[in-house]
Coordinates of C-alpha atoms in Angstrom, one line a residue:
Chain A
M14 CA 41.7 -33.6 -34.5
I15 CA 44.0 -32.8 -31.6
Q16 CA 46.6 -35.1 -33.1
K17 CA 46.5 -33.1 -36.4
I18 CA 46.7 -29.8 -34.5
I19 CA 49.7 -31.0 -32.5
S20 CA 51.3 -32.3 -35.7
N21 CA 50.9 -28.9 -37.3
V22 CA 52.3 -27.1 -34.4
S23 CA 55.2 -29.4 -33.5
G24 CA 56.2 -30.2 -37.1
I25 CA 56.0 -34.0 -36.3
K26 CA 54.1 -35.6 -39.2
K27 CA 52.0 -38.2 -37.4
P28 CA 52.5 -37.9 -33.6
E29 CA 51.4 -41.1 -32.1
E30 CA 48.9 -41.2 -29.2
G31 CA 50.9 -41.5 -26.0
S32 CA 54.1 -40.0 -27.4
I33 CA 55.6 -36.8 -25.9
V34 CA 56.2 -33.8 -28.1
F35 CA 57.3 -30.3 -27.5
V36 CA 54.8 -27.6 -28.6
E37 CA 55.1 -23.8 -28.9
P38 CA 51.7 -22.2 -28.2
H39 CA 49.8 -19.6 -30.3
R40 CA 49.0 -17.9 -26.9
I41 CA 49.9 -18.6 -23.3
L42 CA 47.2 -17.4 -21.0
T43 CA 47.7 -16.4 -17.3
H44 CA 45.8 -14.2 -14.9
D45 CA 46.3 -12.9 -11.4
N46 CA 48.5 -16.0 -10.9
S47 CA 51.0 -14.1 -13.2
A48 CA 52.4 -12.6 -10.0
A49 CA 53.5 -16.0 -8.8
I50 CA 54.6 -17.0 -12.3
I51 CA 56.9 -13.9 -12.5
S52 CA 58.8 -15.1 -9.4
K53 CA 59.2 -18.5 -11.0
F54 CA 60.3 -16.9 -14.3
R55 CA 63.1 -15.0 -12.4
T56 CA 64.1 -18.2 -10.6
I57 CA 64.7 -19.9 -13.9
G58 CA 67.2 -17.1 -14.6
A59 CA 65.3 -15.7 -17.5
R60 CA 65.5 -12.0 -18.3
K61 CA 63.4 -11.6 -21.4
V62 CA 60.2 -13.5 -22.3
W63 CA 60.6 -15.6 -25.5
N64 CA 57.9 -13.7 -27.4
P65 CA 56.0 -10.7 -25.9
E66 CA 53.3 -11.0 -28.7
K67 CA 52.3 -14.5 -27.7
I68 CA 51.7 -13.8 -24.0
F69 CA 48.2 -13.0 -22.8
I70 CA 47.5 -11.7 -19.3
A71 CA 44.1 -10.6 -18.0
L72 CA 43.4 -9.6 -14.4
D73 CA 40.2 -11.2 -13.3
H74 CA 40.5 -13.6 -10.3
A75 CA 40.5 -10.8 -7.5
V76 CA 39.1 -7.7 -9.2
P77 CA 38.9 -5.1 -8.0
P78 CA 41.5 -6.3 -5.4
P79 CA 39.9 -6.9 -2.0
D80 CA 43.1 -6.4 0.0
E81 CA 46.6 -5.0 -0.2
K82 CA 48.2 -8.4 -1.0
K83 CA 46.1 -8.9 -4.1
A84 CA 46.6 -5.2 -5.1
A85 CA 50.3 -5.7 -4.8
N86 CA 50.1 -8.8 -7.1
H87 CA 48.4 -6.6 -9.7
K88 CA 51.0 -3.9 -9.3
K89 CA 53.8 -6.4 -9.8
I90 CA 52.1 -7.8 -12.9
R91 CA 51.6 -4.3 -14.5
H92 CA 55.3 -3.6 -13.9
F93 CA 56.3 -6.8 -15.6
V94 CA 54.0 -6.1 -18.5
N95 CA 55.7 -2.8 -19.1
E96 CA 59.2 -4.1 -18.6
Q97 CA 58.7 -7.0 -21.0
N98 CA 56.5 -5.1 -23.5
I99 CA 53.8 -7.8 -23.2
K100 CA 51.4 -7.0 -26.1
Y101 CA 48.1 -8.4 -24.8
F102 CA 47.4 -7.2 -21.3
Y103 CA 43.9 -6.6 -20.0
D104 CA 43.7 -4.7 -16.8
C105 CA 41.0 -5.0 -14.0
G106 CA 37.5 -4.6 -15.3
A107 CA 38.0 -5.7 -18.9
G108 CA 36.7 -9.1 -18.0
I109 CA 37.4 -12.8 -17.4
C110 CA 40.5 -14.2 -19.2
H111 CA 38.7 -16.9 -21.1
Q112 CA 36.0 -14.6 -22.3
L113 CA 38.6 -11.9 -23.4
L114 CA 40.8 -14.5 -25.2
A115 CA 37.9 -15.6 -27.3
Q116 CA 36.1 -12.3 -27.6
E117 CA 39.2 -10.3 -28.6
G118 CA 40.1 -12.7 -31.4
H119 CA 43.1 -14.4 -29.9
V120 CA 41.7 -17.9 -30.4
I121 CA 41.6 -19.2 -34.0
P122 CA 41.1 -22.8 -35.3
G123 CA 44.0 -25.2 -35.5
V124 CA 46.3 -23.7 -32.9
V125 CA 47.4 -24.7 -29.4
I126 CA 46.6 -22.4 -26.5
F127 CA 48.2 -23.1 -23.2
G128 CA 46.7 -21.6 -20.1
S129 CA 47.6 -21.6 -16.5
D130 CA 43.9 -22.1 -15.6
S131 CA 42.0 -25.3 -15.7
H132 CA 39.2 -23.8 -17.8
T133 CA 41.5 -23.2 -20.7
T134 CA 39.6 -26.1 -22.3
S135 CA 37.0 -23.4 -23.2
H136 CA 39.0 -22.5 -26.4
G137 CA 38.1 -25.7 -28.2
A138 CA 34.9 -23.9 -28.9
L139 CA 36.7 -22.3 -31.8
G140 CA 38.4 -25.4 -33.1
A141 CA 41.7 -24.8 -31.2
A142 CA 43.3 -27.1 -28.6
G143 CA 43.0 -25.2 -25.3
I144 CA 45.2 -27.1 -22.8
P145 CA 45.4 -26.3 -19.1
I146 CA 48.8 -26.3 -17.4
G147 CA 50.3 -25.2 -14.0
R148 CA 52.2 -22.1 -12.9
T149 CA 55.7 -23.5 -13.2
E150 CA 54.9 -24.6 -16.7
A151 CA 53.6 -21.2 -17.6
A152 CA 56.9 -19.6 -16.3
S153 CA 58.9 -22.1 -18.3
I154 CA 56.9 -21.3 -21.5
W155 CA 57.5 -17.6 -20.9
A156 CA 61.2 -18.3 -20.7
I157 CA 61.8 -21.0 -23.4
G158 CA 58.7 -20.8 -25.5
Q159 CA 57.5 -24.4 -25.3
T160 CA 56.5 -27.2 -23.1
W161 CA 55.9 -31.0 -23.4
L162 CA 52.6 -32.6 -24.2
K163 CA 51.5 -36.2 -24.3
V164 CA 49.5 -36.7 -27.4
P165 CA 46.1 -37.7 -26.1
E166 CA 43.4 -40.2 -27.2
T167 CA 40.1 -38.7 -28.1
I168 CA 36.5 -39.4 -27.0
K169 CA 33.7 -38.6 -29.4
I170 CA 30.5 -37.2 -28.1
N171 CA 27.5 -37.2 -30.5
L172 CA 24.7 -34.7 -29.8
E173 CA 21.4 -35.2 -31.7
G174 CA 17.9 -33.7 -31.3
E175 CA 16.7 -30.4 -30.1
L176 CA 16.5 -28.8 -26.7
A177 CA 13.3 -27.9 -25.0
I178 CA 12.7 -24.1 -24.7
N179 CA 13.8 -24.0 -21.0
V180 CA 16.8 -26.3 -21.4
F181 CA 20.2 -24.8 -22.2
A182 CA 23.8 -25.7 -23.1
K183 CA 24.6 -25.8 -19.4
D184 CA 22.0 -28.5 -18.8
V185 CA 23.6 -30.5 -21.7
I186 CA 27.1 -30.4 -20.4
L187 CA 26.0 -31.2 -16.8
Q188 CA 24.0 -34.2 -18.1
I189 CA 27.1 -35.3 -20.0
I190 CA 29.3 -35.0 -16.9
G191 CA 26.7 -36.8 -14.8
K192 CA 27.0 -39.7 -17.1
M193 CA 30.7 -39.7 -17.8
R194 CA 31.7 -38.8 -14.2
S195 CA 34.5 -36.4 -12.9
D196 CA 37.3 -38.5 -14.3
G197 CA 35.5 -39.7 -17.5
A198 CA 37.9 -37.9 -19.8
S199 CA 41.1 -38.0 -17.8
Y200 CA 44.2 -37.4 -20.0
K201 CA 41.9 -37.4 -23.1
A202 CA 40.5 -34.9 -25.5
V203 CA 36.8 -34.7 -26.1
E204 CA 35.3 -33.8 -29.6
F205 CA 31.7 -32.7 -30.0
H206 CA 29.9 -34.0 -33.1
G207 CA 26.3 -34.6 -34.3
S208 CA 23.6 -32.6 -36.0
A209 CA 22.7 -30.6 -32.9
T210 CA 26.2 -29.0 -32.8
E211 CA 25.2 -27.0 -36.0
N212 CA 22.7 -25.2 -33.8
F213 CA 25.1 -24.3 -31.0
S214 CA 26.4 -20.7 -31.0
I215 CA 30.0 -20.0 -30.0
S216 CA 28.8 -18.9 -26.6
E217 CA 27.1 -22.2 -26.1
R218 CA 30.1 -24.1 -27.4
L219 CA 32.3 -22.1 -24.9
T220 CA 30.0 -23.3 -22.1
L221 CA 30.4 -27.0 -23.2
C222 CA 34.1 -26.9 -23.7
N223 CA 34.7 -24.9 -20.5
M224 CA 33.2 -27.7 -18.5
V225 CA 35.1 -30.5 -20.2
A226 CA 37.6 -29.6 -17.4
E227 CA 35.1 -31.0 -14.9
M228 CA 35.5 -34.5 -16.4
D229 CA 39.3 -33.9 -16.3
G230 CA 39.6 -33.6 -20.1
K231 CA 42.8 -32.3 -21.6
A232 CA 40.8 -30.4 -24.2
G233 CA 37.2 -30.1 -25.4
M234 CA 36.7 -29.3 -29.0
F235 CA 34.2 -28.4 -31.7
P236 CA 35.5 -28.8 -35.3
A237 CA 35.4 -25.3 -36.8
D238 CA 32.5 -24.6 -39.1
K239 CA 30.6 -21.7 -40.6
I240 CA 29.4 -20.6 -37.2
T241 CA 33.1 -20.3 -36.2
D242 CA 34.0 -18.4 -39.4
K243 CA 31.1 -16.0 -38.8
Y244 CA 32.2 -15.3 -35.2
L245 CA 35.8 -14.7 -36.3
E246 CA 34.9 -12.4 -39.1
N247 CA 36.5 -9.0 -38.3
R248 CA 37.6 -10.5 -34.9
A249 CA 40.4 -12.9 -35.5
L250 CA 43.8 -11.3 -34.9
D251 CA 45.6 -13.7 -37.2
P252 CA 44.7 -15.6 -40.4
Y253 CA 43.8 -19.2 -39.8
K254 CA 43.4 -22.5 -41.5
K255 CA 40.8 -24.9 -40.1
V256 CA 42.0 -28.2 -38.8
L257 CA 39.2 -30.8 -39.0
P258 CA 39.1 -34.4 -37.9
D259 CA 39.8 -37.0 -40.6
Q260 CA 36.8 -39.0 -41.9
E261 CA 38.5 -42.2 -40.7
A262 CA 39.7 -40.7 -37.4
S263 CA 39.8 -43.2 -34.6
Y264 CA 38.3 -42.6 -31.2
I265 CA 38.9 -44.4 -28.0
S266 CA 35.2 -44.3 -27.2
E267 CA 31.9 -42.7 -28.3
E268 CA 28.9 -41.4 -26.3
S269 CA 25.6 -40.2 -27.7
F270 CA 23.1 -37.9 -26.1
N271 CA 19.6 -37.1 -27.3
L272 CA 18.9 -33.4 -26.5
N273 CA 15.1 -34.0 -26.6
E274 CA 15.5 -36.1 -23.5
I275 CA 17.4 -33.6 -21.4
T276 CA 15.4 -31.6 -18.8
P277 CA 16.7 -28.7 -16.6
V278 CA 19.2 -30.2 -14.2
V279 CA 21.6 -29.2 -11.4
S280 CA 24.8 -30.5 -10.0
K281 CA 24.2 -31.2 -6.3
P282 CA 26.9 -30.7 -3.6
H283 CA 29.8 -31.4 -3.5
N284 CA 30.8 -32.8 -6.9
V285 CA 30.0 -31.6 -10.4
D286 CA 29.1 -35.1 -11.5
N287 CA 26.4 -35.4 -8.9
V288 CA 23.7 -34.4 -11.4
S289 CA 19.9 -34.5 -10.9
P290 CA 16.9 -33.3 -12.8
I291 CA 15.4 -30.4 -10.9
S292 CA 12.0 -32.2 -11.0
E293 CA 13.5 -34.9 -8.8
L294 CA 14.9 -32.6 -6.1
S295 CA 13.3 -32.2 -2.7
E296 CA 12.6 -28.6 -1.8
I297 CA 16.0 -26.8 -1.7
E298 CA 15.9 -23.2 -0.3
V299 CA 18.6 -20.9 -1.6
D300 CA 20.3 -17.8 0.0
V301 CA 22.1 -16.5 -3.0
G302 CA 22.3 -16.8 -6.8
L303 CA 25.5 -16.3 -8.8
L304 CA 24.9 -15.2 -12.4
G305 CA 28.1 -15.0 -14.5
T306 CA 31.6 -16.6 -14.7
C307 CA 33.6 -17.9 -17.6
T308 CA 31.0 -20.7 -18.0
N309 CA 27.8 -18.6 -18.3
G310 CA 28.4 -14.8 -18.1
R311 CA 27.8 -13.9 -21.7
N312 CA 25.0 -11.9 -23.3
D313 CA 22.8 -14.9 -24.1
D314 CA 23.2 -16.1 -20.5
L315 CA 22.3 -12.7 -19.0
E316 CA 19.4 -12.4 -21.4
A317 CA 17.9 -15.8 -20.5
A318 CA 18.0 -14.7 -16.8
A319 CA 16.5 -11.3 -17.7
K320 CA 13.6 -13.0 -19.5
V321 CA 12.8 -14.9 -16.3
L322 CA 13.1 -11.9 -14.0
K323 CA 11.5 -9.2 -16.2
G324 CA 9.1 -7.1 -14.2
K325 CA 9.5 -9.3 -11.1
K326 CA 11.4 -9.0 -7.8
I327 CA 13.7 -11.7 -6.4
K328 CA 12.4 -13.2 -3.1
K329 CA 13.0 -11.1 0.0
G330 CA 16.1 -12.2 1.9
V331 CA 17.6 -13.8 -1.2
R332 CA 20.5 -12.1 -3.1
L333 CA 21.5 -12.2 -6.7
L334 CA 25.1 -11.5 -7.8
V335 CA 25.5 -10.4 -11.4
Y336 CA 29.0 -10.7 -12.8
P337 CA 29.1 -10.0 -16.6
A338 CA 32.0 -12.0 -18.2
S339 CA 33.5 -8.8 -19.8
Q340 CA 33.1 -5.1 -20.1
T341 CA 31.8 -5.6 -23.7
V342 CA 29.1 -8.0 -22.4
L343 CA 28.2 -5.4 -19.7
L344 CA 28.0 -2.6 -22.3
E345 CA 25.8 -4.7 -24.6
G346 CA 23.6 -5.6 -21.7
M347 CA 23.2 -2.0 -20.8
K348 CA 22.2 -1.2 -24.4
S349 CA 19.7 -4.0 -24.7
G350 CA 18.1 -3.3 -21.3
V351 CA 19.1 -6.7 -19.9
I352 CA 21.3 -5.1 -17.2
Q353 CA 18.4 -2.7 -16.3
T354 CA 16.1 -5.7 -15.8
L355 CA 18.5 -7.6 -13.7
V356 CA 19.2 -4.7 -11.4
E357 CA 15.5 -3.7 -11.1
S358 CA 14.7 -7.2 -10.1
G359 CA 17.1 -6.9 -7.2
G360 CA 20.4 -8.0 -8.7
E361 CA 23.7 -6.7 -7.3
L362 CA 25.8 -5.7 -10.4
A363 CA 29.5 -6.2 -10.1
V364 CA 32.7 -5.4 -12.1
P365 CA 33.2 -8.0 -14.9
A366 CA 35.5 -10.6 -13.3
C367 CA 35.5 -14.1 -11.6
G368 CA 33.6 -13.0 -8.5
P369 CA 33.0 -15.5 -5.7
C370 CA 33.2 -18.5 -8.0
L371 CA 36.6 -19.5 -6.5
G372 CA 35.9 -18.0 -3.0
A373 CA 38.6 -15.4 -3.0
Y374 CA 36.3 -12.3 -2.7
G375 CA 33.2 -10.6 -3.9
G376 CA 30.2 -12.5 -2.4
C377 CA 31.5 -15.4 -0.4
L378 CA 29.1 -17.6 1.4
A379 CA 28.5 -17.5 5.2
P380 CA 28.3 -20.8 7.2
G381 CA 25.1 -22.7 6.6
E382 CA 24.2 -20.9 3.3
T383 CA 23.1 -22.4 0.0
A384 CA 23.9 -21.0 -3.4
I385 CA 22.5 -21.7 -6.9
S386 CA 25.3 -20.8 -9.4
S387 CA 25.9 -20.6 -13.1
A388 CA 29.6 -21.3 -12.5
N389 CA 31.5 -24.6 -13.1
R390 CA 32.4 -26.0 -9.6
N391 CA 30.5 -26.9 -6.5
F392 CA 33.3 -28.4 -4.4
K393 CA 33.0 -28.1 -0.6
G394 CA 34.3 -24.7 0.4
R395 CA 34.6 -23.5 -3.2
M396 CA 32.7 -20.2 -2.5
G397 CA 35.0 -19.3 0.4
C398 CA 33.3 -21.1 3.3
K399 CA 33.1 -24.9 4.0
E400 CA 31.0 -24.8 7.2
D401 CA 27.7 -26.5 6.2
T402 CA 27.5 -24.7 2.9
S403 CA 26.0 -26.1 -0.3
I404 CA 26.5 -25.0 -3.9
Y405 CA 24.2 -26.2 -6.7
L406 CA 25.1 -25.5 -10.4
G407 CA 22.6 -24.8 -13.1
S408 CA 21.9 -22.7 -16.1
P409 CA 21.5 -18.9 -15.9
A410 CA 17.7 -19.3 -16.3
T411 CA 17.6 -21.8 -13.5
V412 CA 19.6 -19.4 -11.3
A413 CA 17.1 -16.6 -12.1
A414 CA 14.0 -18.8 -11.6
S415 CA 15.4 -20.0 -8.2
V416 CA 16.2 -16.6 -6.8
L417 CA 12.6 -15.5 -7.7
E418 CA 11.1 -18.4 -5.8
G419 CA 13.8 -18.7 -3.0
K420 CA 14.2 -22.4 -3.9
I421 CA 15.6 -24.4 -6.8
V422 CA 13.0 -24.6 -9.6
E423 CA 13.0 -25.2 -13.3
P424 CA 12.9 -22.1 -15.5
P425 CA 9.4 -21.3 -16.6
K426 CA 8.7 -22.2 -20.3
E427 CA 6.4 -19.3 -21.1
V428 CA 9.0 -16.5 -20.9
F429 CA 11.2 -17.8 -23.7
Chain B
M6 CA 65.8 -43.6 -4.3
K7 CA 64.3 -45.6 -1.4
F8 CA 62.3 -44.4 1.5
T9 CA 59.9 -45.7 4.2
G10 CA 57.0 -43.7 5.7
R11 CA 53.8 -43.7 7.8
M12 CA 50.5 -43.9 5.8
W13 CA 47.6 -41.5 5.6
I14 CA 44.7 -43.4 4.0
F15 CA 42.3 -41.2 2.0
E16 CA 40.0 -43.7 0.2
D17 CA 37.4 -41.1 -1.1
K18 CA 37.4 -40.6 -4.8
N19 CA 37.6 -37.1 -6.5
I20 CA 39.4 -35.4 -3.6
N21 CA 39.9 -32.1 -5.4
T22 CA 42.5 -29.3 -5.3
D23 CA 40.0 -27.0 -3.5
Q24 CA 40.0 -29.5 -0.7
I25 CA 43.8 -29.9 -0.8
F26 CA 44.5 -26.2 -0.9
P27 CA 41.4 -23.9 -0.6
G28 CA 40.8 -21.3 -3.3
K29 CA 40.6 -18.4 -0.9
Y30 CA 44.4 -18.6 -0.3
T31 CA 45.5 -19.0 -3.9
Y32 CA 46.2 -15.3 -4.6
D33 CA 47.9 -14.6 -1.3
P34 CA 51.7 -14.6 -1.8
L35 CA 52.6 -17.4 0.5
T36 CA 55.9 -19.3 1.0
P37 CA 55.8 -23.1 0.6
E38 CA 56.0 -23.4 4.4
Q39 CA 53.0 -21.2 4.8
M40 CA 51.1 -23.1 2.1
A41 CA 51.9 -26.3 4.1
D42 CA 49.9 -24.9 7.0
H43 CA 46.7 -25.2 4.8
A44 CA 47.4 -28.6 3.4
M45 CA 44.3 -30.7 3.0
E46 CA 42.4 -28.0 5.0
D47 CA 39.0 -28.5 3.5
Y48 CA 39.2 -32.2 3.6
L49 CA 40.9 -33.0 6.9
P50 CA 41.6 -29.8 8.9
T51 CA 43.8 -31.7 11.4
F52 CA 46.2 -33.0 8.7
A53 CA 48.5 -30.0 8.5
N54 CA 49.2 -30.2 12.3
E55 CA 49.7 -34.0 12.4
V56 CA 51.6 -34.7 9.2
K57 CA 55.3 -35.6 9.6
K58 CA 58.2 -35.5 7.3
G59 CA 58.3 -38.7 5.2
D60 CA 54.6 -39.5 5.5
I61 CA 53.0 -41.1 2.4
L62 CA 49.4 -40.6 1.3
I63 CA 47.3 -43.5 -0.1
T64 CA 44.6 -42.0 -2.2
G65 CA 41.5 -43.0 -4.2
K66 CA 40.4 -42.5 -7.7
N67 CA 41.0 -39.0 -9.3
F68 CA 43.0 -37.5 -6.5
G69 CA 43.9 -33.9 -7.3
S70 CA 41.0 -33.3 -9.7
G71 CA 39.7 -29.7 -10.4
S72 CA 41.7 -26.5 -10.5
S73 CA 45.1 -26.1 -12.0
R74 CA 46.4 -24.6 -8.8
E75 CA 50.0 -25.8 -8.3
Q76 CA 49.9 -25.0 -4.6
A77 CA 48.0 -28.4 -4.2
V78 CA 51.3 -30.0 -5.0
T79 CA 53.5 -27.4 -3.3
C80 CA 51.7 -27.6 0.0
L81 CA 51.9 -31.4 0.3
K82 CA 55.6 -31.4 -0.6
A83 CA 56.3 -28.6 1.8
A84 CA 54.3 -30.4 4.5
G85 CA 56.9 -33.2 4.3
V86 CA 54.8 -35.7 2.3
A87 CA 57.3 -38.0 0.6
A88 CA 55.0 -39.5 -2.0
V89 CA 51.3 -40.2 -2.9
V90 CA 50.3 -43.7 -3.9
G91 CA 47.0 -43.5 -5.8
V92 CA 44.3 -45.3 -7.8
S93 CA 44.4 -42.4 -10.3
F94 CA 45.2 -38.7 -10.4
G95 CA 43.8 -35.5 -12.0
R96 CA 45.6 -34.6 -15.1
I97 CA 46.9 -31.1 -14.2
F98 CA 47.8 -32.2 -10.7
Y99 CA 49.8 -35.0 -12.2
R100 CA 51.7 -32.6 -14.5
N101 CA 52.3 -30.2 -11.7
A102 CA 53.7 -33.0 -9.6
I103 CA 56.2 -34.0 -12.3
N104 CA 57.2 -30.3 -12.7
N105 CA 57.9 -30.1 -9.0
A106 CA 59.7 -33.4 -8.7
F107 CA 57.0 -34.7 -6.3
P108 CA 56.5 -38.5 -6.7
L109 CA 52.9 -39.5 -7.5
L110 CA 52.9 -43.3 -7.8
L111 CA 50.1 -44.7 -9.9
C112 CA 49.4 -48.0 -8.3
P113 CA 45.8 -49.0 -8.1
Q114 CA 46.7 -52.5 -6.9
A115 CA 48.6 -51.2 -3.8
A116 CA 46.0 -48.6 -3.0
T117 CA 43.1 -51.0 -3.3
F118 CA 44.9 -53.6 -1.2
I119 CA 45.6 -51.0 1.6
F120 CA 41.9 -49.8 1.5
K121 CA 40.7 -53.4 1.8
N122 CA 42.9 -54.1 4.8
K123 CA 43.1 -50.6 6.3
E124 CA 42.2 -51.7 9.8
S125 CA 45.0 -54.2 10.1
L126 CA 47.5 -52.1 8.1
K127 CA 46.9 -48.6 9.4
D128 CA 49.9 -48.6 11.8
E129 CA 52.2 -50.3 9.3
K130 CA 54.9 -48.5 7.3
I131 CA 55.1 -48.5 3.6
K132 CA 58.4 -48.8 1.6
V133 CA 58.9 -47.2 -1.8
D134 CA 61.7 -47.7 -4.3
L135 CA 61.4 -45.1 -7.0
V136 CA 64.2 -46.5 -9.2
E137 CA 62.9 -50.1 -9.1
G138 CA 59.2 -48.9 -9.2
T139 CA 58.2 -51.0 -6.2
I140 CA 55.9 -50.5 -3.2
S141 CA 56.1 -52.9 -0.2
I142 CA 53.9 -53.2 2.7
K143 CA 54.3 -56.1 5.2
D144 CA 55.1 -59.0 3.0
K145 CA 53.2 -57.7 -0.1
N146 CA 55.0 -56.1 -3.1
F147 CA 53.6 -54.1 -5.9
K148 CA 55.0 -52.6 -9.1
F149 CA 54.2 -49.1 -10.5
P150 CA 55.2 -47.7 -13.8
S151 CA 58.2 -45.4 -13.4
L152 CA 58.5 -42.1 -15.4
K153 CA 60.0 -42.1 -18.9
G154 CA 61.4 -39.7 -21.4
E155 CA 61.1 -36.0 -20.8
A156 CA 58.9 -36.4 -17.7
L157 CA 61.8 -38.4 -16.2
S158 CA 64.4 -35.8 -17.2
I159 CA 62.3 -33.0 -15.6
F160 CA 61.9 -35.1 -12.4
K161 CA 65.6 -35.9 -12.3
A162 CA 66.6 -32.3 -12.8
G163 CA 64.6 -31.6 -9.6
G164 CA 61.6 -30.1 -11.3
L165 CA 60.8 -27.9 -14.3
L166 CA 62.4 -24.7 -13.0
E167 CA 65.8 -26.4 -12.8
Y168 CA 65.2 -28.2 -16.1
S169 CA 64.3 -24.9 -17.8
K170 CA 67.4 -23.2 -16.3
Q171 CA 69.5 -25.8 -18.1
K172 CA 67.6 -25.4 -21.3
L173 CA 67.9 -21.6 -21.2
K174 CA 71.7 -22.0 -20.7
E175 CA 71.9 -24.3 -23.8
K176 CA 70.2 -21.7 -25.9

């Protein structure tokens, strides 16, 4: 499927796996790192971006800015956006780049999206090839409109069966990463197939594709289907044509997972592939829960957490950080009462943004603390402090259940 | 291009970009020299003080996994690291290295040999020939695949910024 997409975009009929082709993206995504990318863009000697309608910038990684350096970054980016007439700019508070890119209709099937953020893999949820790159490459694309790609091999993942009521897309992808390991998809694309994919919403697909980055995948993709069409109705900014894998497409390997066998799981410190069923954990006390991020900060995520917390208070001494993935998510959550429930139970509601996921601001850990988080990484020091800290990753429902009890527990079945 | 350097042996697998360059500094506008002060901070806090120009890292499986942050490459380069010899590398880290003309040498045989004999080899120097694609330590020699095509052109230009400068001029 990724070969066909690259073929469409590069104009090369059948690009072979392993060959290098030059590709112009449908969108190039950057965020607060745009400040550094602007400097690189100037170093190249470029004056004008190649196409101001293809460049997407959202401020999310340090929002609102916690210090003057980060505020100055934002100012520099706003100036550049005006100077270059960048069409798609989302200022502080609009939400997380990946959420906005999908939610605002920028992502359509069959295109290549480059992003100077490792979780650009998310956009395969809509049948596109979302490919993460670095800052220098982003600057180069702004200037010359293309970059090089090695055409990857593809791994097929078959998902069959049905999830138990307290098991979620997050548990599925953690289970997959636990089996395939942190480098299980290095330099490769991952395609999701199987009857269970028909039941996955776009939000759930975003969760799965987002975390393909955690097995080092180049892209994670769901072939577009009627769920994709429904999501894009009145949303897609451009007309699209689906690109689907050929019947006889070849895969370098295949893995199958039976969803009926998956139980609520967590990634234990300090690697995402260190996965364990919650039922097999010893007692793990938590200090803070993080609900949100580009992995799990959408309405269905907040709603699952609210179902667990409805009418209850989180354990005394424990905190719950709530970061909706976008302002739209926040507004919907206010209308539905989900936000009310989360705040009444003791949640600290924050501006839609990345929060402490990457440890730059907004709820960093203190030495010795333990977090349960709906984010995508649990590396040592990831939430801003490495001294004896631990981060466990789980579904939003697991985060909610764990801050209620003050220790990591499975979400209760009876609330769903 | 030939060089010889001291070794730092990092056998652990999955050493990620958060350990190489912590996330809390990623949105501070730092010069490469300032980034070098934080190199490997969350993996080996003494590294930044002790690393010397020309040193070579010998790393385990999936070195540089995780975030796309390019500072993971920039900080090592600015710290004076001449090359990294590894079992395997994270994808974006690998691209970032090419784009910054920083040599990552994919050579599981050399890395595994050094890990196995690290006690006897730890004070030895390692020789690299980028053109020939060879790594030598004591009397042992290893081959690694050299860059090809566009990746090589970018590396030769001194990185993607220089390469793009040329491309922009051609337009």
